Amino acid sequence: MRTFINVEDIGPIEKALAEAQEIKNDRFKYQHLGKNKTLMMIFFNNSLRTRLSTQKAAMNLGMNVIVLDVNAGAWKLETERGVIMDGDKSEHLLEAIPVMGCYCDMIGVRSFAGLTDREYDYAETVLQQFIKYSGKPVFAMETATVHPLQAFADLITIEEYKTVRRPKVVLTWAPHCRALPQAVPNSFAQWMNAANVDLVITHPEGYELDPKFVGNAKVEYDQRKAFEGADFIYAKNWSNPGVTNPDDYGKITSKDMSWTVDTAHMAWTNNGKFMHCLPVRRGLIVTDDVIESKNSLVIPEAANREISCSVVIKRMLEAM
């Protein structure tokens, strides 16, 4: 595996889940693979879980780790071609990327959507430049449109906590005060479609995700109907994806607080477990009583980020 962006990159889901359990049982079993190898983690955006879990996974596998915060500890980088660089950006990504590649064996990239140009974001312009020009294996630590390490960790968590062979999993939109990318819901839908679950996606009309991520999931605009009988509730806000109206891309077109997940919402479920990728805005996405309940999986879910990343880095090291 030389790149990791989408669920197809991981291969058979059952094998990946088995490998995750193997690593969880012994996190240092494959430490020899990373000896004298260096991972470079490049952050264009802030991070807590991704930064910590990815660095821990790489260290478990015996790797050295370099962390670069582009907006805090490096020259400001220009990402567009054909521009006159007479502003505050001193270095072009096309020179910076091959230089970065000189100092490492593998690269993780975190670069969010700008939410102004749908075509630019959904072409994964920044990530694709790293893949093309670094000469190194590259994996996504959340990009403009996907967050596969999170979705893989979500799937590991569902596998660990499910009580039926094929659980009902609901991805629900919830209100937020800021315009957020669609990366987490996109990947969650993509990975659940590949897994042995019944996936339902619920959101206000106009918030339809890109069909290539929705796949075979059922879309239900009535949140209560969607929640009925659910085993897992995955709450997440996303800004308007611009599928039904391109002019709405990246905008907040609903702030309907009736979509906030509270105890009354969870009562519609089959004693459902609550999930969220974190960080979460309490009182907007979810109420305190739900996220602090015994059915909240947000901490085990976050812990599994180390495991999902370990599988990915292990696969990449094995392919070197």
Tab-separated table of C-alpha atoms in Angstrom:
chain	number	residue	atom	x	y	z
A	1	MET	CA	0.000	0.000	0.000
A	2	ARG	CA	1.611	3.254	-1.163
A	3	THR	CA	-1.305	5.622	-0.572
A	4	PHE	CA	-4.145	5.571	1.929
A	5	ILE	CA	-7.096	7.809	1.165
A	6	ASN	CA	-10.239	5.716	0.691
A	7	VAL	CA	-11.634	2.458	2.022
A	8	GLU	CA	-10.562	0.616	-1.134
A	9	ASP	CA	-6.930	1.210	-0.200
A	10	ILE	CA	-7.177	-0.993	2.898
A	11	GLY	CA	-8.304	-4.108	1.025
A	12	PRO	CA	-10.736	-6.661	2.538
A	13	ILE	CA	-12.433	-5.112	5.588
A	14	GLU	CA	-12.487	-8.371	7.574
A	15	LYS	CA	-8.738	-8.780	7.190
A	16	ALA	CA	-8.091	-5.177	8.245
A	17	LEU	CA	-10.280	-5.589	11.330
A	18	ALA	CA	-8.490	-8.802	12.277
A	19	GLU	CA	-5.163	-7.030	11.888
A	20	ALA	CA	-6.412	-4.193	14.089
A	21	GLN	CA	-7.271	-6.655	16.838
A	22	GLU	CA	-3.871	-8.320	16.507
A	23	ILE	CA	-2.130	-4.966	16.925
A	24	LYS	CA	-4.388	-4.011	19.818
A	25	ASN	CA	-3.306	-7.201	21.596
A	26	ASP	CA	0.373	-6.366	21.060
A	27	ARG	CA	1.072	-2.809	19.922
A	28	PHE	CA	4.826	-3.370	19.639
A	29	LYS	CA	4.773	-6.658	17.734
A	30	TYR	CA	5.914	-5.060	14.480
A	31	GLN	CA	8.404	-2.578	15.929
A	32	HIS	CA	11.147	-3.973	13.697
A	33	LEU	CA	9.375	-2.718	10.571
A	34	GLY	CA	10.029	0.937	11.328
A	35	LYS	CA	13.616	0.729	12.514
A	36	ASN	CA	15.687	3.522	10.913
A	37	LYS	CA	12.588	4.788	9.081
A	38	THR	CA	11.143	8.286	9.473
A	39	LEU	CA	7.549	9.467	9.266
A	40	MET	CA	6.935	13.137	8.473
A	41	MET	CA	3.569	14.474	9.655
A	42	ILE	CA	2.547	17.692	7.896
A	43	PHE	CA	-0.235	19.791	9.412
A	44	PHE	CA	-1.889	22.625	7.532
A	45	ASN	CA	-4.604	22.611	10.235
A	46	ASN	CA	-4.927	22.108	13.970
A	47	SER	CA	-5.084	18.649	15.483
A	48	LEU	CA	-5.219	16.798	18.787
A	49	ARG	CA	-6.256	13.142	18.274
A	50	THR	CA	-4.717	12.832	14.818
A	51	ARG	CA	-1.392	14.286	15.920
A	52	LEU	CA	-1.115	12.212	19.094
A	53	SER	CA	-2.472	8.925	17.768
A	54	THR	CA	-0.440	8.999	14.548
A	55	GLN	CA	2.785	9.837	16.336
A	56	LYS	CA	2.132	7.104	18.926
A	57	ALA	CA	1.357	4.541	16.207
A	58	ALA	CA	4.561	5.362	14.334
A	59	MET	CA	6.612	5.121	17.528
A	60	ASN	CA	4.988	1.769	18.372
A	61	LEU	CA	6.219	0.570	14.984
A	62	GLY	CA	9.765	1.739	15.709
A	63	MET	CA	9.767	4.854	13.512
A	64	ASN	CA	11.340	8.254	14.021
A	65	VAL	CA	8.799	11.067	13.709
A	66	ILE	CA	9.111	14.626	12.375
A	67	VAL	CA	6.131	16.950	12.881
A	68	LEU	CA	5.785	20.083	10.753
A	69	ASP	CA	3.133	22.712	11.486
A	70	VAL	CA	3.018	24.614	8.221
A	71	ASN	CA	1.257	27.651	9.691
A	72	ALA	CA	3.350	27.849	12.863
A	73	GLY	CA	6.892	26.690	12.187
A	74	ALA	CA	7.570	27.016	8.469
A	75	TRP	CA	7.474	29.478	5.609
A	76	LYS	CA	3.957	30.199	4.431
A	77	LEU	CA	3.336	27.959	1.438
A	78	GLU	CA	1.746	28.882	-1.870
A	79	THR	CA	-0.375	26.059	-3.292
A	80	GLU	CA	-1.579	27.587	-6.561
A	81	ARG	CA	0.241	27.361	-9.898
A	82	GLY	CA	0.831	30.377	-12.118
A	83	VAL	CA	0.685	33.008	-9.394
A	84	ILE	CA	3.029	35.936	-8.855
A	85	MET	CA	4.327	35.331	-5.342
A	86	ASP	CA	4.436	38.933	-4.182
A	87	GLY	CA	2.350	38.381	-1.038
A	88	ASP	CA	3.079	36.804	2.339
A	89	LYS	CA	3.783	33.296	0.965
A	90	SER	CA	7.531	32.793	0.621
A	91	GLU	CA	7.759	29.231	-0.694
A	92	HIS	CA	5.827	27.190	-3.206
A	93	LEU	CA	4.515	23.771	-2.343
A	94	LEU	CA	6.094	22.399	-5.525
A	95	GLU	CA	9.565	23.043	-4.126
A	96	ALA	CA	8.679	22.332	-0.502
A	97	ILE	CA	7.203	18.874	-1.173
A	98	PRO	CA	10.277	17.238	-2.783
A	99	VAL	CA	12.456	18.813	-0.090
A	100	MET	CA	10.254	17.238	2.592
A	101	GLY	CA	10.551	13.936	0.771
A	102	CYS	CA	14.345	14.093	1.117
A	103	TYR	CA	14.091	13.883	4.897
A	104	CYS	CA	11.650	11.013	5.427
A	105	ASP	CA	10.401	7.634	4.269
A	106	MET	CA	6.668	8.264	4.595
A	107	ILE	CA	4.392	11.317	4.750
A	108	GLY	CA	1.074	11.966	6.492
A	109	VAL	CA	-0.836	15.057	5.313
A	110	ARG	CA	-3.607	17.004	7.063
A	111	SER	CA	-5.197	19.732	4.942
A	112	PHE	CA	-8.813	20.809	5.306
A	113	ALA	CA	-11.266	22.049	2.701
A	114	GLY	CA	-11.333	25.760	1.966
A	115	LEU	CA	-15.128	25.518	1.547
A	116	THR	CA	-15.196	28.188	-1.159
A	117	ASP	CA	-14.349	26.218	-4.308
A	118	ARG	CA	-16.001	22.808	-4.434
A	119	GLU	CA	-14.131	21.689	-7.526
A	120	TYR	CA	-10.759	22.549	-5.953
A	121	ASP	CA	-11.607	20.827	-2.671
A	122	TYR	CA	-13.067	17.672	-4.191
A	123	ALA	CA	-10.077	17.309	-6.526
A	124	GLU	CA	-7.946	16.965	-3.345
A	125	THR	CA	-5.514	19.428	-4.887
A	126	VAL	CA	-3.070	19.682	-1.968
A	127	LEU	CA	-2.969	15.963	-1.156
A	128	GLN	CA	-2.509	14.984	-4.786
A	129	GLN	CA	0.534	17.246	-5.073
A	130	PHE	CA	2.177	15.385	-2.192
A	131	ILE	CA	1.437	12.062	-3.859
A	132	LYS	CA	2.819	13.287	-7.188
A	133	TYR	CA	5.923	15.182	-6.093
A	134	SER	CA	7.165	13.745	-2.781
A	135	GLY	CA	8.363	10.385	-4.107
A	136	LYS	CA	7.211	8.821	-0.815
A	137	PRO	CA	4.211	6.829	0.398
A	138	VAL	CA	1.479	9.247	1.493
A	139	PHE	CA	-1.520	8.790	3.762
A	140	ALA	CA	-4.377	11.138	4.605
A	141	MET	CA	-4.635	12.526	8.144
A	142	GLU	CA	-7.871	14.289	7.067
A	143	THR	CA	-8.111	16.087	3.789
A	144	ALA	CA	-10.571	18.328	2.000
A	145	THR	CA	-13.045	15.482	1.498
A	146	VAL	CA	-12.042	12.427	3.576
A	147	HIS	CA	-10.800	11.309	7.002
A	148	PRO	CA	-10.101	7.584	6.544
A	149	LEU	CA	-8.106	7.065	9.756
A	150	GLN	CA	-11.135	8.286	11.731
A	151	ALA	CA	-13.602	6.149	9.793
A	152	PHE	CA	-11.423	3.049	10.212
A	153	ALA	CA	-11.266	3.703	13.974
A	154	ASP	CA	-15.053	4.160	14.005
A	155	LEU	CA	-15.495	0.789	12.326
A	156	ILE	CA	-13.136	-0.909	14.795
A	157	THR	CA	-15.212	0.583	17.634
A	158	ILE	CA	-18.514	-0.595	16.160
A	159	GLU	CA	-17.065	-4.068	15.675
A	160	GLU	CA	-16.028	-4.146	19.349
A	161	TYR	CA	-19.328	-2.908	20.774
A	162	LYS	CA	-21.978	-4.380	18.473
A	163	THR	CA	-24.434	-6.876	19.995
A	164	VAL	CA	-25.984	-8.095	16.748
A	165	ARG	CA	-24.317	-9.452	13.627
A	166	ARG	CA	-25.508	-6.603	11.390
A	167	PRO	CA	-26.190	-3.475	13.460
A	168	LYS	CA	-28.180	-0.472	12.347
A	169	VAL	CA	-25.863	2.540	12.184
A	170	VAL	CA	-27.198	6.076	11.790
A	171	LEU	CA	-25.124	9.037	10.639
A	172	THR	CA	-26.993	12.138	11.761
A	173	TRP	CA	-26.348	15.771	10.939
A	174	ALA	CA	-26.432	18.126	13.929
A	175	PRO	CA	-26.266	21.936	14.135
A	176	HIS	CA	-23.052	23.910	14.547
A	177	CYS	CA	-21.970	27.534	14.833
A	178	ARG	CA	-19.235	27.240	12.174
A	179	ALA	CA	-19.106	25.897	8.630
A	180	LEU	CA	-17.368	22.507	8.803
A	181	PRO	CA	-16.051	20.243	6.025
A	182	GLN	CA	-17.739	17.047	4.881
A	183	ALA	CA	-14.600	14.911	5.327
A	184	VAL	CA	-15.696	12.952	8.419
A	185	PRO	CA	-19.244	12.137	7.231
A	186	ASN	CA	-17.956	11.329	3.751
A	187	SER	CA	-15.478	8.767	5.043
A	188	PHE	CA	-17.848	7.403	7.668
A	189	ALA	CA	-20.466	6.718	4.996
A	190	GLN	CA	-17.872	5.220	2.674
A	191	TRP	CA	-16.486	2.827	5.301
A	192	MET	CA	-19.908	1.815	6.646
A	193	ASN	CA	-21.002	0.988	3.100
A	194	ALA	CA	-18.065	-1.402	2.885
A	195	ALA	CA	-18.857	-3.005	6.249
A	196	ASN	CA	-21.542	-5.398	7.454
A	197	VAL	CA	-23.943	-2.759	8.791
A	198	ASP	CA	-27.268	-1.205	7.807
A	199	LEU	CA	-26.423	2.455	7.252
A	200	VAL	CA	-28.968	5.268	7.410
A	201	ILE	CA	-27.998	8.908	6.821
A	202	THR	CA	-30.281	11.622	8.152
A	203	HIS	CA	-30.030	15.382	7.655
A	204	PRO	CA	-32.139	18.386	6.662
A	205	GLU	CA	-33.060	18.628	3.009
A	206	GLY	CA	-30.313	20.297	0.989
A	207	TYR	CA	-27.489	18.740	3.029
A	208	GLU	CA	-27.097	15.708	0.771
A	209	LEU	CA	-23.562	14.283	0.716
A	210	ASP	CA	-21.827	13.486	-2.545
A	211	PRO	CA	-23.436	10.324	-4.019
A	212	LYS	CA	-20.040	8.620	-4.385
A	213	PHE	CA	-19.821	8.572	-0.582
A	214	VAL	CA	-23.501	7.924	0.170
A	215	GLY	CA	-23.368	4.729	-1.881
A	216	ASN	CA	-26.149	2.310	-0.958
A	217	ALA	CA	-27.039	3.997	2.332
A	218	LYS	CA	-30.649	4.902	2.992
A	219	VAL	CA	-31.228	8.660	3.248
A	220	GLU	CA	-33.993	9.618	5.676
A	221	TYR	CA	-34.987	13.264	6.197
A	222	ASP	CA	-37.094	12.465	9.274
A	223	GLN	CA	-34.568	12.177	12.100
A	224	ARG	CA	-36.947	10.265	14.384
A	225	LYS	CA	-37.643	7.626	11.741
A	226	ALA	CA	-33.913	7.297	11.131
A	227	PHE	CA	-33.160	6.791	14.842
A	228	GLU	CA	-35.828	4.138	15.422
A	229	GLY	CA	-34.204	0.799	16.283
A	230	ALA	CA	-30.670	2.128	15.786
A	231	ASP	CA	-27.757	0.387	17.511
A	232	PHE	CA	-25.268	3.216	16.917
A	233	ILE	CA	-25.808	6.959	16.497
A	234	TYR	CA	-22.930	8.854	14.881
A	235	ALA	CA	-23.513	12.601	15.189
A	236	LYS	CA	-21.599	15.066	13.051
A	237	ASN	CA	-22.142	18.485	11.601
A	238	TRP	CA	-21.184	19.310	8.036
A	239	SER	CA	-21.656	22.440	5.980
A	240	ASN	CA	-23.741	22.340	2.837
A	241	PRO	CA	-22.021	19.992	0.343
A	242	GLY	CA	-23.438	21.894	-2.639
A	243	VAL	CA	-24.805	18.756	-4.289
A	244	THR	CA	-28.344	20.045	-4.839
A	245	ASN	CA	-27.318	23.711	-5.134
A	246	PRO	CA	-23.643	24.412	-5.990
A	247	ASP	CA	-23.988	28.020	-4.810
A	248	ASP	CA	-24.593	26.744	-1.265
A	249	TYR	CA	-21.297	24.854	-1.050
A	250	GLY	CA	-19.572	25.370	2.291
A	251	LYS	CA	-22.399	27.477	3.708
A	252	ILE	CA	-24.542	27.007	6.816
A	253	THR	CA	-28.049	26.723	5.427
A	254	SER	CA	-29.644	25.291	8.576
A	255	LYS	CA	-29.196	25.880	12.311
A	256	ASP	CA	-32.172	23.768	13.361
A	257	MET	CA	-31.539	22.975	17.033
A	258	SER	CA	-34.146	20.217	17.006
A	259	TRP	CA	-31.425	18.038	15.418
A	260	THR	CA	-29.209	18.224	18.540
A	261	VAL	CA	-28.848	14.705	19.968
A	262	ASP	CA	-30.321	14.591	23.474
A	263	THR	CA	-31.795	11.942	25.762
A	264	ALA	CA	-35.168	12.130	24.031
A	265	HIS	CA	-33.493	11.411	20.683
A	266	MET	CA	-31.545	8.456	22.092
A	267	ALA	CA	-34.780	7.033	23.546
A	268	TRP	CA	-35.905	6.385	19.960
A	269	THR	CA	-33.015	3.956	19.471
A	270	ASN	CA	-32.431	0.329	20.438
A	271	ASN	CA	-30.408	1.311	23.520
A	272	GLY	CA	-28.097	2.893	20.965
A	273	LYS	CA	-24.474	3.805	21.515
A	274	PHE	CA	-23.460	7.429	20.873
A	275	MET	CA	-20.422	8.206	18.708
A	276	HIS	CA	-18.615	11.358	17.613
A	277	CYS	CA	-15.126	11.949	16.211
A	278	LEU	CA	-14.322	14.832	18.621
A	279	PRO	CA	-13.831	17.680	19.246
A	280	VAL	CA	-17.527	18.213	19.882
A	281	ARG	CA	-19.505	21.353	20.685
A	282	ARG	CA	-21.668	20.387	23.654
A	283	GLY	CA	-25.163	21.821	23.529
A	284	LEU	CA	-25.045	22.024	19.737
A	285	ILE	CA	-24.131	18.554	18.521
A	286	VAL	CA	-24.996	16.662	21.696
A	287	THR	CA	-26.169	17.341	25.236
A	288	ASP	CA	-24.025	16.674	28.314
A	289	ASP	CA	-26.184	13.807	29.548
A	290	VAL	CA	-25.783	11.872	26.289
A	291	ILE	CA	-22.042	12.317	25.797
A	292	GLU	CA	-21.408	11.498	29.465
A	293	SER	CA	-23.731	8.471	29.534
A	294	LYS	CA	-22.627	4.831	29.764
A	295	ASN	CA	-23.622	4.455	26.118
A	296	SER	CA	-21.165	7.089	24.930
A	297	LEU	CA	-18.249	5.628	22.976
A	298	VAL	CA	-16.359	8.823	22.207
A	299	ILE	CA	-13.317	7.907	24.328
A	300	PRO	CA	-12.907	4.279	23.128
A	301	GLU	CA	-13.450	5.613	19.613
A	302	ALA	CA	-10.638	8.141	20.056
A	303	ALA	CA	-8.377	5.469	21.548
A	304	ASN	CA	-8.880	3.323	18.453
A	305	ARG	CA	-7.317	6.060	16.333
A	306	GLU	CA	-3.933	4.686	17.450
A	307	ILE	CA	-4.962	1.235	16.250
A	308	SER	CA	-6.339	2.266	12.859
A	309	CYS	CA	-3.211	4.300	12.162
A	310	SER	CA	-0.958	1.443	13.258
A	311	VAL	CA	-2.534	-0.862	10.679
A	312	VAL	CA	-2.098	1.714	7.921
A	313	ILE	CA	1.528	2.557	8.710
A	314	LYS	CA	2.344	-1.147	9.131
A	315	ARG	CA	0.933	-1.889	5.678
A	316	MET	CA	2.972	0.923	4.161
A	317	LEU	CA	6.180	-0.196	5.865
A	318	GLU	CA	5.632	-3.744	4.642
A	319	ALA	CA	5.305	-2.471	1.080
A	320	MET	CA	8.659	-0.642	1.155
